Coordinates of C-alpha atoms in Angstrom, one line a residue:
X1 CA -181.5 -69.8 -20.5
X2 CA -182.5 -71.4 -24.2
X3 CA -182.1 -75.4 -23.7
X4 CA -180.9 -76.2 -27.1
X5 CA -180.9 -79.1 -29.0
X6 CA -177.9 -79.9 -29.2
X7 CA -176.8 -83.5 -28.7
X8 CA -173.0 -83.4 -26.9
X9 CA -170.3 -86.2 -27.5
X10 CA -167.3 -85.1 -25.8
X11 CA -166.6 -81.5 -23.3
X12 CA -165.7 -79.1 -26.1
X13 CA -169.5 -80.3 -27.1
X14 CA -170.5 -79.1 -24.1
X15 CA -168.3 -75.8 -24.0
X16 CA -169.9 -74.7 -26.9
X17 CA -173.6 -75.9 -26.5
X18 CA -173.7 -74.1 -22.9
X19 CA -171.8 -70.7 -24.5
X20 CA -174.9 -71.1 -27.1
X21 CA -177.6 -71.5 -24.7
X22 CA -176.8 -68.4 -22.6
X23 CA -176.3 -65.5 -25.6
X24 CA -178.6 -66.5 -28.3
X25 CA -181.2 -64.6 -29.2
X26 CA -184.7 -66.4 -29.2
X27 CA -184.1 -66.3 -33.2
X28 CA -181.2 -68.1 -33.3
X29 CA -182.4 -71.1 -30.9
X30 CA -185.3 -70.9 -33.9
X31 CA -182.9 -71.8 -35.8
X32 CA -180.8 -74.8 -33.3
X33 CA -184.2 -76.3 -32.8
X34 CA -186.0 -76.6 -35.7
X35 CA -183.5 -76.2 -38.1
X36 CA -183.8 -73.4 -41.4
X37 CA -186.5 -74.4 -44.9
X38 CA -184.2 -73.6 -48.1
X39 CA -184.5 -74.6 -51.6
X40 CA -182.1 -76.9 -53.3
X41 CA -183.1 -79.3 -56.3
X42 CA -185.7 -77.3 -57.0
X43 CA -187.1 -78.8 -53.3
X44 CA -188.1 -77.7 -50.6
X45 CA -185.6 -79.5 -47.3
X46 CA -185.3 -78.4 -43.9
X47 CA -181.2 -77.5 -42.7
X48 CA -180.0 -78.4 -39.4
X49 CA -176.5 -78.2 -38.0
X50 CA -175.3 -80.5 -35.4
X51 CA -172.2 -79.2 -32.6
X52 CA -170.5 -82.5 -35.0
X53 CA -170.1 -80.3 -37.8
X54 CA -169.5 -77.0 -36.2
X55 CA -166.2 -78.8 -34.6
X56 CA -165.5 -79.7 -38.7
X57 CA -166.5 -75.7 -39.8
X58 CA -164.2 -74.0 -36.5
X59 CA -161.2 -76.5 -37.8
X60 CA -160.9 -75.3 -41.3
X61 CA -161.3 -71.4 -40.6
X62 CA -158.5 -72.0 -37.8
X63 CA -156.2 -73.9 -41.2
X64 CA -157.0 -70.4 -42.8
X65 CA -155.2 -68.0 -39.9
X66 CA -152.8 -71.0 -40.5
X67 CA -151.6 -70.9 -43.8
X68 CA -151.7 -67.1 -43.8
X69 CA -148.2 -67.0 -43.6
X70 CA -147.5 -69.1 -39.9
X71 CA -147.3 -72.5 -38.5
X72 CA -148.9 -72.7 -35.9
X73 CA -151.9 -69.5 -34.6
X74 CA -153.2 -69.7 -30.6
X75 CA -157.5 -68.9 -31.4
X76 CA -159.4 -66.8 -28.8
X77 CA -161.6 -68.7 -27.4
X78 CA -164.0 -65.3 -27.9
X79 CA -163.0 -66.3 -31.9
X80 CA -164.0 -69.5 -31.4
X81 CA -167.1 -68.9 -30.1
X82 CA -167.8 -66.6 -32.6
X83 CA -167.2 -69.5 -35.6
X84 CA -169.9 -71.2 -32.9
X85 CA -172.7 -68.0 -33.8
X86 CA -172.1 -67.4 -36.9
X87 CA -172.2 -71.6 -38.2
X88 CA -175.0 -72.0 -36.7
X89 CA -177.0 -68.1 -38.0
X90 CA -175.4 -68.1 -42.3
X91 CA -178.4 -70.3 -43.5
X92 CA -176.0 -70.7 -46.3
X93 CA -173.7 -73.0 -44.4
X94 CA -175.5 -76.9 -45.2
X95 CA -175.5 -79.4 -42.0
X96 CA -178.1 -82.2 -42.7
X97 CA -180.1 -82.2 -45.3
X98 CA -183.6 -83.6 -44.3
X99 CA -187.3 -83.3 -46.4
X100 CA -190.3 -82.1 -44.9
X101 CA -191.5 -85.2 -43.1
X102 CA -188.5 -86.0 -41.5
X103 CA -186.8 -88.3 -43.3
X104 CA -183.0 -87.7 -44.1
X105 CA -182.3 -86.6 -47.3
X106 CA -180.4 -87.7 -49.9
X107 CA -179.7 -86.1 -52.9
X108 CA -180.3 -88.9 -56.7
X109 CA -177.3 -89.4 -58.3
X110 CA -176.1 -87.7 -61.2
X111 CA -175.9 -89.5 -64.2
X112 CA -173.7 -90.4 -66.3
X113 CA -174.3 -88.8 -70.0
X114 CA -173.2 -91.6 -72.2
X115 CA -171.4 -91.6 -75.0
X116 CA -171.5 -92.7 -78.8
X117 CA -168.4 -93.5 -80.7
X118 CA -168.1 -91.2 -83.0
X119 CA -169.3 -91.9 -86.9
X120 CA -167.2 -90.0 -89.9
X121 CA -169.7 -87.9 -91.8
X122 CA -169.1 -87.2 -95.8
X123 CA -169.3 -83.7 -96.6
X124 CA -171.5 -83.0 -99.1
X125 CA -169.8 -81.8 -102.1
X126 CA -170.7 -77.6 -102.8
X127 CA -173.2 -77.3 -105.3
X128 CA -173.5 -74.9 -108.1
X129 CA -174.7 -71.7 -107.1
X130 CA -178.0 -70.8 -109.3
X131 CA -178.3 -67.6 -111.8
X132 CA -181.6 -65.7 -110.7
X133 CA -183.4 -64.2 -113.5
X134 CA -185.2 -60.8 -113.0
X135 CA -188.2 -62.3 -112.5
X136 CA -186.7 -64.5 -109.7
X137 CA -185.7 -61.4 -107.3
X138 CA -189.0 -59.5 -108.6
X139 CA -190.9 -62.2 -106.7
X140 CA -188.6 -62.5 -103.9
X141 CA -189.8 -59.0 -103.3
X142 CA -193.2 -59.4 -103.1
X143 CA -192.3 -62.4 -100.7
X144 CA -190.8 -59.9 -98.7
X145 CA -193.1 -57.2 -98.5
X146 CA -196.3 -60.1 -97.3
X147 CA -193.3 -61.2 -94.3
X148 CA -192.8 -58.1 -92.7
X149 CA -197.1 -57.0 -93.3
X150 CA -197.7 -60.0 -91.5
X151 CA -194.3 -58.9 -89.1
X152 CA -196.2 -55.4 -88.4
X153 CA -199.8 -56.5 -87.4
X154 CA -198.4 -59.2 -85.2
X155 CA -196.9 -56.3 -83.2
X156 CA -200.0 -54.1 -83.3
X157 CA -201.1 -56.9 -80.6
X158 CA -201.4 -55.4 -77.4
X159 CA -199.1 -57.9 -74.3
X160 CA -201.4 -60.3 -72.4
X161 CA -201.5 -58.8 -68.2
X162 CA -199.3 -62.9 -68.1
X163 CA -197.3 -61.1 -70.8
X164 CA -196.7 -57.8 -68.9
X165 CA -195.7 -59.9 -65.5
X166 CA -193.4 -62.2 -66.3
X167 CA -191.2 -59.2 -68.1
X168 CA -191.5 -56.9 -64.9
X169 CA -190.7 -60.2 -63.4
X170 CA -187.4 -60.3 -65.7
X171 CA -186.6 -57.2 -65.4
X172 CA -186.5 -57.1 -61.4
X173 CA -184.3 -60.6 -61.5
X174 CA -181.7 -58.3 -64.1
X175 CA -182.0 -55.2 -61.8
X176 CA -181.2 -58.2 -58.4
X177 CA -178.7 -59.1 -60.4
X178 CA -176.8 -56.4 -61.0
X179 CA -177.1 -54.2 -57.8
X180 CA -177.4 -57.4 -55.1
X181 CA -180.1 -57.6 -52.2
X182 CA -181.8 -54.9 -51.0
X183 CA -179.6 -55.2 -47.7
X184 CA -176.4 -55.2 -49.4
X185 CA -178.2 -51.7 -51.9
X186 CA -178.7 -50.1 -48.8
X187 CA -175.1 -50.9 -47.1
X188 CA -173.8 -48.7 -50.2
X189 CA -175.5 -46.5 -49.9
X190 CA -174.6 -45.4 -46.6
X191 CA -170.8 -46.6 -48.2
X192 CA -171.3 -44.2 -50.1
X193 CA -171.9 -41.7 -47.8
X194 CA -168.9 -42.3 -45.5
X195 CA -166.1 -43.9 -48.5
X196 CA -163.5 -43.0 -45.7
X197 CA -165.2 -45.1 -43.0
X198 CA -165.8 -49.1 -42.9
X199 CA -169.4 -50.3 -42.0
X200 CA -170.4 -52.6 -39.2
X201 CA -173.6 -53.8 -41.0
X202 CA -176.1 -54.9 -37.1
X203 CA -177.3 -58.3 -38.6
X204 CA -179.7 -60.2 -36.6
X205 CA -177.3 -61.3 -33.4
X206 CA -174.0 -60.0 -35.5
X207 CA -172.2 -57.2 -36.5
X208 CA -171.1 -57.3 -40.2
X209 CA -168.3 -55.0 -42.9
X210 CA -168.5 -56.2 -46.0
X211 CA -166.4 -55.6 -49.7
X212 CA -162.4 -54.0 -49.2
X213 CA -163.7 -53.0 -45.8
X214 CA -163.8 -56.4 -44.4
X215 CA -161.0 -57.9 -46.1
X216 CA -158.4 -54.7 -44.8
X217 CA -160.2 -55.6 -40.9
X218 CA -159.6 -59.4 -41.6
X219 CA -155.5 -58.6 -42.3
X220 CA -155.4 -56.1 -39.1
X221 CA -157.2 -58.2 -36.4
X222 CA -156.6 -61.7 -37.6
X223 CA -160.1 -62.8 -38.3
X224 CA -161.7 -65.2 -40.5
X225 CA -162.6 -63.7 -44.0
X226 CA -166.2 -65.3 -45.2
X227 CA -168.6 -64.3 -48.3
X228 CA -172.3 -63.7 -47.4
X229 CA -175.0 -64.3 -50.5
X230 CA -175.3 -60.9 -51.7
X231 CA -178.3 -61.4 -54.7
X232 CA -175.1 -61.1 -56.6
X233 CA -173.0 -63.9 -59.2
X234 CA -170.3 -63.9 -56.4
X235 CA -170.7 -64.1 -52.9
X236 CA -168.7 -60.2 -51.4
X237 CA -166.8 -60.7 -49.0
X238 CA -167.7 -60.6 -45.6
X239 CA -166.3 -60.5 -41.5
X240 CA -168.6 -60.6 -39.0
X241 CA -168.9 -60.4 -34.9
X242 CA -171.1 -61.2 -32.1
X243 CA -173.2 -58.0 -31.0
X244 CA -172.4 -58.7 -27.8
X245 CA -168.3 -58.4 -27.7
X246 CA -168.8 -55.4 -30.5
X247 CA -166.9 -52.8 -28.4
X248 CA -164.3 -54.8 -28.0
X249 CA -163.7 -55.1 -32.0
X250 CA -165.6 -51.9 -32.8
X251 CA -162.2 -50.4 -30.5
X252 CA -159.9 -52.4 -32.2
X253 CA -161.5 -50.8 -35.5
X254 CA -161.0 -47.4 -35.0
X255 CA -156.7 -47.5 -33.9
X256 CA -156.9 -47.6 -37.6
X257 CA -159.8 -46.7 -39.2
X258 CA -162.7 -45.0 -38.8
X259 CA -166.1 -46.2 -38.0
X260 CA -170.2 -46.3 -39.4
X261 CA -171.7 -48.8 -36.5
X262 CA -175.7 -49.0 -37.9
X263 CA -177.9 -50.7 -35.4
X264 CA -181.7 -50.9 -36.3
X265 CA -182.5 -47.4 -37.2
X266 CA -179.9 -45.5 -35.8
X267 CA -176.7 -44.9 -37.1
X268 CA -173.6 -43.8 -35.1
X269 CA -170.4 -42.2 -36.6
X270 CA -166.8 -43.2 -34.8
X271 CA -163.7 -42.0 -34.2
X272 CA -161.4 -41.3 -32.6
X273 CA -162.1 -39.6 -29.2
X274 CA -165.6 -39.3 -30.6
X275 CA -168.9 -39.7 -31.5
X276 CA -172.2 -38.9 -34.1
X277 CA -175.2 -40.8 -33.5
X278 CA -177.7 -40.1 -36.5
X279 CA -181.6 -40.7 -36.8
X280 CA -181.6 -42.5 -39.8
X281 CA -185.1 -40.9 -40.0
X282 CA -184.9 -37.4 -39.2
X283 CA -181.1 -36.9 -39.8
X284 CA -180.7 -35.7 -36.8
X285 CA -177.4 -35.2 -35.4
X286 CA -175.7 -36.5 -31.4
X287 CA -172.2 -34.7 -31.7
X288 CA -170.8 -36.5 -27.9
X289 CA -167.1 -36.3 -27.0
X290 CA -165.1 -39.5 -25.0
X291 CA -165.8 -38.1 -21.7
X292 CA -169.5 -36.9 -22.1
X293 CA -170.0 -40.7 -23.5
X294 CA -168.8 -42.1 -20.7
X295 CA -171.3 -39.3 -18.5
X296 CA -174.5 -39.4 -20.8
X297 CA -177.2 -41.7 -18.6
X298 CA -180.1 -41.1 -21.1
X299 CA -180.9 -38.2 -19.0
X300 CA -180.1 -34.1 -18.7
X301 CA -179.3 -32.7 -15.3
X302 CA -181.5 -31.0 -13.4
X303 CA -179.6 -28.2 -12.4
X304 CA -179.1 -27.9 -8.2
X305 CA -181.0 -25.7 -6.0
X306 CA -180.8 -24.6 -2.3
X307 CA -183.9 -23.4 -0.5
X308 CA -184.4 -20.1 0.6
X309 CA -181.9 -19.3 -1.8
X310 CA -183.1 -16.8 -5.4
X311 CA -179.8 -15.8 -6.3
X312 CA -178.3 -19.3 -6.7
X313 CA -181.5 -20.1 -7.9
X314 CA -180.4 -18.4 -11.3
X315 CA -177.9 -18.9 -11.6
X316 CA -178.1 -22.2 -11.5
X317 CA -180.6 -21.7 -14.3
X318 CA -178.8 -19.8 -16.4
X319 CA -175.8 -22.0 -16.7
X320 CA -178.3 -24.6 -17.2
X321 CA -179.3 -22.9 -20.6
X322 CA -176.7 -22.9 -23.5
X323 CA -174.6 -19.6 -23.9
X324 CA -175.2 -18.4 -27.3
X325 CA -178.8 -18.3 -26.5
X326 CA -179.4 -16.5 -23.8
X327 CA -176.3 -14.1 -25.5
X328 CA -179.4 -14.0 -29.1
X329 CA -182.2 -13.1 -26.3
X330 CA -180.4 -10.6 -24.3
X331 CA -179.9 -8.3 -27.7
X332 CA -183.3 -8.4 -28.9
X333 CA -185.0 -8.1 -25.1
X334 CA -181.9 -6.4 -23.5
X335 CA -183.1 -5.8 -19.5
X336 CA -186.2 -6.6 -19.2
X337 CA -185.3 -9.6 -20.1
X338 CA -186.1 -11.8 -16.4
X339 CA -184.7 -15.4 -16.2
X340 CA -188.1 -17.3 -14.2

C-alpha cells in the first residue's frame, strides 16, 4: 500500500484516503504527495489538492446529476471513488497553489481602471478640398515610384534564423489551435477509422471517452460529463472511469453501442459476443469469440499423446492443424504427405 500525504478529519476522508492508497499508481501518488507544477499568471506554481477540496468537488458532481430532471440521486460508491481518482489525476483542476519556495500563492489584486470624466470635443469644420494641378499629380506619381522601389529592396532581404524560428512557432501554434494536441489528433484518427464505435482511450489511471460519444454515454449511464483541454479553443466533452473497473463500464456501454478500447499499443474492437485485438504497430488482427476469450489464457494448448500409440499421436496432431492448410498441402503433395 502506498502512503499518501493526505490529512483526514472525518470518516468520509478516511474512506477516500484508504481507497486511494490501495488503488493509486505511483504516478498518481506522486501527484498527490508532491503536487503538480502549472503555469499561471506568468509564474510556475505548485498545485496541491486536499480531501476537503475533493469533498467540494464531489458535491458539485452530485449536484449536476440531481439537476438532470431528478429531485434526488443515490450515487454508488464506485462512482464516488472514480471522482476521487479523476479529481487528483486531472491537472486542470486547481487545489491550493504554492510558490516554488513553499509559500502559498496569492494572486495580485486586480487594479480598478481609473476613469476620467468625458470631455466634449468640438468637431473641426471640414476644410475645402484642395484642387490639384497636373504638375502636382505628376509629382505624386514620382513619389509612389520611389516608395515602391524601397519596398522591393526590403522584400529582397533574406529572413534571419530568428525570423524563421518565430514563423515556425506561430505556424505550430495555429496548427495546434485548429487540430488539437497530439493525443487528441490520435484519438480523432482512430475515431475516423471506427466512426460508429465509442473510442475508450487509456490515459494513466483512467479510461476516457471524448466528444459526442462522451455525451451519449453520460446520458445512458448517468456518468458525470466533464471536459478536457485538448489544445483547442474550447474544452472537449469527456467522461472517464478508473482502469480497475473498466470491464464493468465497457460491458454496460456494449449494451447500446460498439466499443474500441485503446490500451498502450493495442486496439481492441468489442462488439456483442465478439472481440478483435489489433496490434497498432503491425496491424495484426486476432479475432476471438466470447467463449474463446473465456478459455484463452495466453498459451496454445498442446495435443495430448498416449505413450506407445502412434495412431492416436497422428490423429491428435492432425486435429491441431488448420483444416484449410491441410487441404492445400494435400492438393500439392497428394499421397506423399505424411504427418510427423
